[in-house]
Amino acid sequence: MGTISKRGLAALAVASVLPLAFGSFSAAFAKDKVKIAFVGPLTGAISPHGIGGRNSAELAVKLMNAEPNAKYEYELVVLDDECKPNVGVQVVTKIASDRSIIAAIPHYCSATAIATVDIFNRFKMPMVVWAAVLPEITYAKKYPEVHRVSGILIGQNRIGAQFMKARGYKKFVSFADSTDYGKSMNKYFTQFTLENGNEILGSFSVPPDQQDLSAELTKIKELNPEVIYFGGLTPLGARLRTQMAKFGINAQLEGNSGIMGDAFVNAAGPELAEGTLTFFDSPPMSKMPGGKMFSDAYKAAGYSEPPEAYGPFAYVATRLVMETIEKVGPDRAKVTADLGDVKDRPSIVGPVTFDDHGQNITPLTTSYVVQDGKWVVWEESEYVSGKRKLKNLP
Amino acid sequence: MGMIGQHLLNGLMQGTIYGLVAMGFTIFFGVMNVIKFSHGDVLTLGAFGGLVAVWAANALGLSVPLQFIVALCVAMALTAVVGAGISHFLIMPLRNAPPLNMLLMTMMVGTAIREAIRLFFPNGTNPQRFPELLPAGGFNIGPSFFRTDAIILIIAGAASIGAVYWIINHSKFGLAMRAVAEDTETARVMGIDFGRIIPLTFALGSITAGFAGMIYALYYSEINYSMGLLLAVIGFTAAIVGGLGNIWGAIIGGYLFAGLQTFVVAAMPSMSDYKNVFAFVLIIVLITWRPTGLLAERGSERV
């Protein structure tokens, strides 16, 4: 065995110590990775909304990860619920049973959300709904895990009924999809419209994927309403508008948050969409407290798809979950407890305050009308000045 | 019920689409004893082919009538080639296999076509707006509004049904087809080119699907990757009700199904959500009453 020189020994010592030193050095700067899940319809007819929400949630994660003071590095696990309750149950069970995922930002579609709330409760996984507006999601049961930043459809229908009464409309027909969401829309539309002393000539309910509406529209034409109320989502809404025109039905179309967004105007076409009314629980992005920041950041991120109406809410829900994890750590029970106490939390859509059912109580219902292929706030539209007119005004 | 004329027109329009789909099923079964479950997806493929053709024709600056003709030709040619291809490469090699294998294989082919459209067509998961190529508007007769495009499409649909009937019953190809349907071995002994007649038969059946796809696209101004699914179920049901293997049975089955759907909505608007349930339940009763179909027992000649 040969001898080792002093210099060789020193080099060996340095060589053996260096990796340890660098290891501990980099470990001091590495952040723990925390997984959160986003669930929405990424395929199928509702996918423009799901993709807009996904991009917005992803943007929130990117911006948080870029913050030097953030304690954790966040990873967004994205899953597709196809806007189908059975698929929603599968994907939510998958993420809820994965203990490495701390919280979820789920669902655009109410029919899917109402099918999965029990799973979040059973697996004790905190979540913040980003879009689905069915009241029962938060109010049917008192689950501490369930929260929602978007509004509920009761307010939209109340404001909508008042709006139509103020314009002098009296004769309505209801056309809703046959999901829980559509039924609930029809229920509150009927309640507020009748309370206002107006008349509902008929109510129609069709599956959301029904293509042929000719039999229903024939009956509606016979009833000759001034207004057709629509309670459903974009694909069926656009189909209704297209086929109304083909049947020569000149009624005013009254929608709600289900058709809010660029996707409806694109699917129906700007000409047919013109004058469609909608009541949505948020002011336009330009009037949101952080609307400009969100809009600029979204543009800078280079997404090719628009955020759609609920993108800012997906951003807020994701941001809220991450802020809570920053505060209490990546622990499901602690995150659930802390989300329950959210009051006047600043966000890009305005302050978020959860009531005792986890429902954000501060959304502002705003009336919109399609003008030249864009959703415009009613008060700022040419319909107010009288330059353009709604259909069938009495 | 002041809108009886309108409901009648609606039912005729839907019945024409269902009848065309059912006619394809009956041609395949009549000649080869094959239930080709990819038929609805071939229809979808035809409609998407027509859409691409319209885009291309529009980009080339062709007039709207020319765009319409190009779209129709492309949709029918595409479905003919795909139908003939399915029969040559997939059905013929399996012709001696159990019928269940054939059924499963055609279902899988249909799924592959459907998913390929969803994945590879630009923005394929979303409904696609189909340009309006027929004259818009219409006219009123009493309280009923008769859409010009619907009348054109119903006449075109009826003409195509007549054309297929003529091909089968009065052309040389039709004679060969009927001979194969009647007795394959004897037909071959008599010099009928079996390997040519079968793909041509499938091409003919698939052309009806391509035509139905175009009628659907033009009438609703919207197509989507899964539109063939329910149409295939309804078309197949209509073929069974009429008597699988009997062309007129298929047509009657198609109009019957559309009539039942329309009747539910017209008579009970609040029950419109249940129109498919109601129609299928009545069809079940009908099949139980006449298991071989409405017309099959009367005339035994197939196709």
Coordinates of C-alpha atoms in Angstrom, one line a residue, chain B residues 68-223:
Chain B
F68 CA -72.8 23.6 -51.3
I69 CA -72.1 21.3 -54.2
V70 CA -68.4 20.8 -53.3
A71 CA -69.3 20.1 -49.6
L72 CA -72.0 17.6 -50.6
C73 CA -69.7 15.8 -53.1
V74 CA -66.8 15.7 -50.6
A75 CA -69.0 14.4 -47.8
M76 CA -70.5 11.6 -49.9
A77 CA -67.1 10.7 -51.5
L78 CA -65.4 10.5 -48.1
T79 CA -68.1 8.3 -46.6
A80 CA -68.1 6.1 -49.7
V81 CA -64.4 5.5 -49.5
V82 CA -64.4 5.0 -45.7
G83 CA -67.4 2.6 -46.0
A84 CA -65.8 0.6 -48.8
G85 CA -62.5 0.6 -46.9
I86 CA -64.2 -0.8 -43.7
S87 CA -65.8 -3.6 -45.7
H88 CA -62.7 -4.5 -47.7
F89 CA -60.1 -4.4 -44.9
L90 CA -62.2 -5.3 -41.8
I91 CA -65.5 -6.9 -42.6
M92 CA -64.6 -9.2 -45.5
P93 CA -61.7 -10.9 -43.6
L94 CA -64.1 -11.4 -40.6
R95 CA -67.1 -12.6 -42.7
N96 CA -66.9 -16.2 -41.4
A97 CA -66.3 -15.1 -37.7
P98 CA -69.2 -15.1 -35.2
P99 CA -71.6 -12.1 -35.7
L100 CA -70.7 -10.8 -32.2
N101 CA -67.0 -10.3 -33.3
M102 CA -68.2 -8.3 -36.3
L103 CA -70.5 -6.2 -34.1
L104 CA -67.7 -5.4 -31.6
M105 CA -65.2 -4.7 -34.4
T106 CA -67.6 -2.1 -36.1
M107 CA -68.2 -0.5 -32.7
M108 CA -64.5 -0.1 -32.2
V109 CA -64.0 1.3 -35.7
G110 CA -66.8 3.8 -34.8
T111 CA -65.0 4.8 -31.6
A112 CA -61.7 5.2 -33.4
I113 CA -63.3 7.5 -36.0
R114 CA -65.1 9.5 -33.3
E115 CA -62.0 10.0 -31.1
A116 CA -59.9 10.8 -34.1
I117 CA -62.2 13.7 -35.0
R118 CA -62.2 14.8 -31.4
L119 CA -58.4 14.7 -31.1
F120 CA -57.2 15.7 -34.5
F121 CA -59.8 18.1 -35.9
P122 CA -58.9 21.7 -34.8
N123 CA -60.9 22.5 -31.7
G124 CA -62.6 19.1 -32.2
T125 CA -64.0 18.7 -28.7
N126 CA -66.3 21.8 -29.3
P127 CA -69.3 22.0 -31.4
Q128 CA -68.5 23.5 -34.9
R129 CA -70.6 26.1 -36.5
F130 CA -71.7 24.9 -40.0
P131 CA -72.1 27.7 -42.5
E132 CA -75.6 28.4 -43.8
L133 CA -75.5 27.4 -47.5
L134 CA -79.2 27.2 -48.2
P135 CA -81.6 30.1 -48.5
A136 CA -82.6 31.4 -45.1
G137 CA -86.2 32.4 -44.1
G138 CA -89.4 30.8 -45.1
F139 CA -93.1 31.5 -45.4
N140 CA -96.2 31.2 -43.2
I141 CA -99.2 29.1 -44.0
G142 CA -101.7 29.9 -41.3
P143 CA -99.9 29.8 -37.9
S144 CA -97.2 27.5 -39.3
F145 CA -93.8 28.7 -40.5
F146 CA -92.3 26.7 -43.3
R147 CA -88.5 27.0 -43.4
T148 CA -87.2 27.1 -47.0
D149 CA -84.1 25.1 -46.1
A150 CA -86.2 22.4 -44.4
I151 CA -88.4 22.0 -47.4
I152 CA -85.3 21.7 -49.7
L153 CA -83.7 19.2 -47.4
I154 CA -86.8 17.1 -47.1
I155 CA -87.2 17.0 -50.9
A156 CA -83.5 16.2 -51.3
G157 CA -83.8 13.4 -48.6
A158 CA -86.8 11.9 -50.3
A159 CA -85.1 12.1 -53.7
S160 CA -82.0 10.3 -52.3
I161 CA -84.2 7.6 -50.8
G162 CA -85.9 7.2 -54.2
A163 CA -82.5 7.1 -55.9
V164 CA -81.2 4.3 -53.6
Y165 CA -84.4 2.4 -54.2
W166 CA -84.0 2.7 -57.9
I167 CA -80.3 1.6 -57.8
I168 CA -81.2 -1.5 -55.8
N169 CA -84.2 -2.5 -57.8
H170 CA -83.5 -1.3 -61.4
S171 CA -79.8 -1.2 -61.9
K172 CA -77.3 -3.9 -62.9
F173 CA -75.4 -3.3 -59.7
G174 CA -78.6 -3.5 -57.7
L175 CA -79.4 -6.8 -59.3
A176 CA -76.0 -8.2 -58.4
M177 CA -76.4 -6.9 -54.8
R178 CA -79.8 -8.6 -54.4
A179 CA -78.4 -11.8 -55.9
V180 CA -75.6 -11.7 -53.3
A181 CA -78.1 -11.0 -50.5
E182 CA -80.3 -13.9 -51.6
D183 CA -77.6 -16.5 -52.0
T184 CA -73.9 -15.6 -51.9
E185 CA -72.6 -18.9 -53.3
T186 CA -75.0 -19.1 -56.2
A187 CA -74.3 -15.5 -57.1
R188 CA -70.6 -16.3 -57.2
V189 CA -71.2 -19.4 -59.3
M190 CA -73.2 -17.2 -61.7
G191 CA -70.2 -15.0 -62.2
I192 CA -70.9 -12.0 -59.8
D193 CA -67.7 -10.5 -58.6
F194 CA -68.2 -10.8 -54.9
G195 CA -65.0 -8.9 -54.0
R196 CA -66.3 -5.9 -55.9
I197 CA -70.0 -6.0 -55.1
I198 CA -69.5 -6.0 -51.3
P199 CA -67.3 -2.9 -51.0
L200 CA -69.6 -1.1 -53.5
T201 CA -72.6 -2.1 -51.4
F202 CA -70.9 -0.7 -48.3
A203 CA -70.0 2.5 -50.2
L204 CA -73.7 2.9 -51.2
G205 CA -74.9 2.5 -47.6
S206 CA -72.2 4.9 -46.3
I207 CA -73.1 7.5 -49.0
T208 CA -76.6 7.6 -47.4
A209 CA -74.8 8.4 -44.1
G210 CA -72.7 11.1 -45.7
F211 CA -75.9 12.6 -47.2
A212 CA -77.7 12.4 -43.8
G213 CA -74.7 14.1 -42.2
M214 CA -74.9 17.0 -44.6
I215 CA -78.7 17.3 -44.1
Y216 CA -78.1 17.4 -40.4
A217 CA -75.3 20.0 -40.7
L218 CA -77.3 22.3 -43.0
Y219 CA -80.5 22.0 -40.9
Y220 CA -79.0 22.7 -37.5
S221 CA -76.0 24.8 -38.6
E222 CA -73.9 22.9 -36.0
I223 CA -72.0 19.6 -35.9

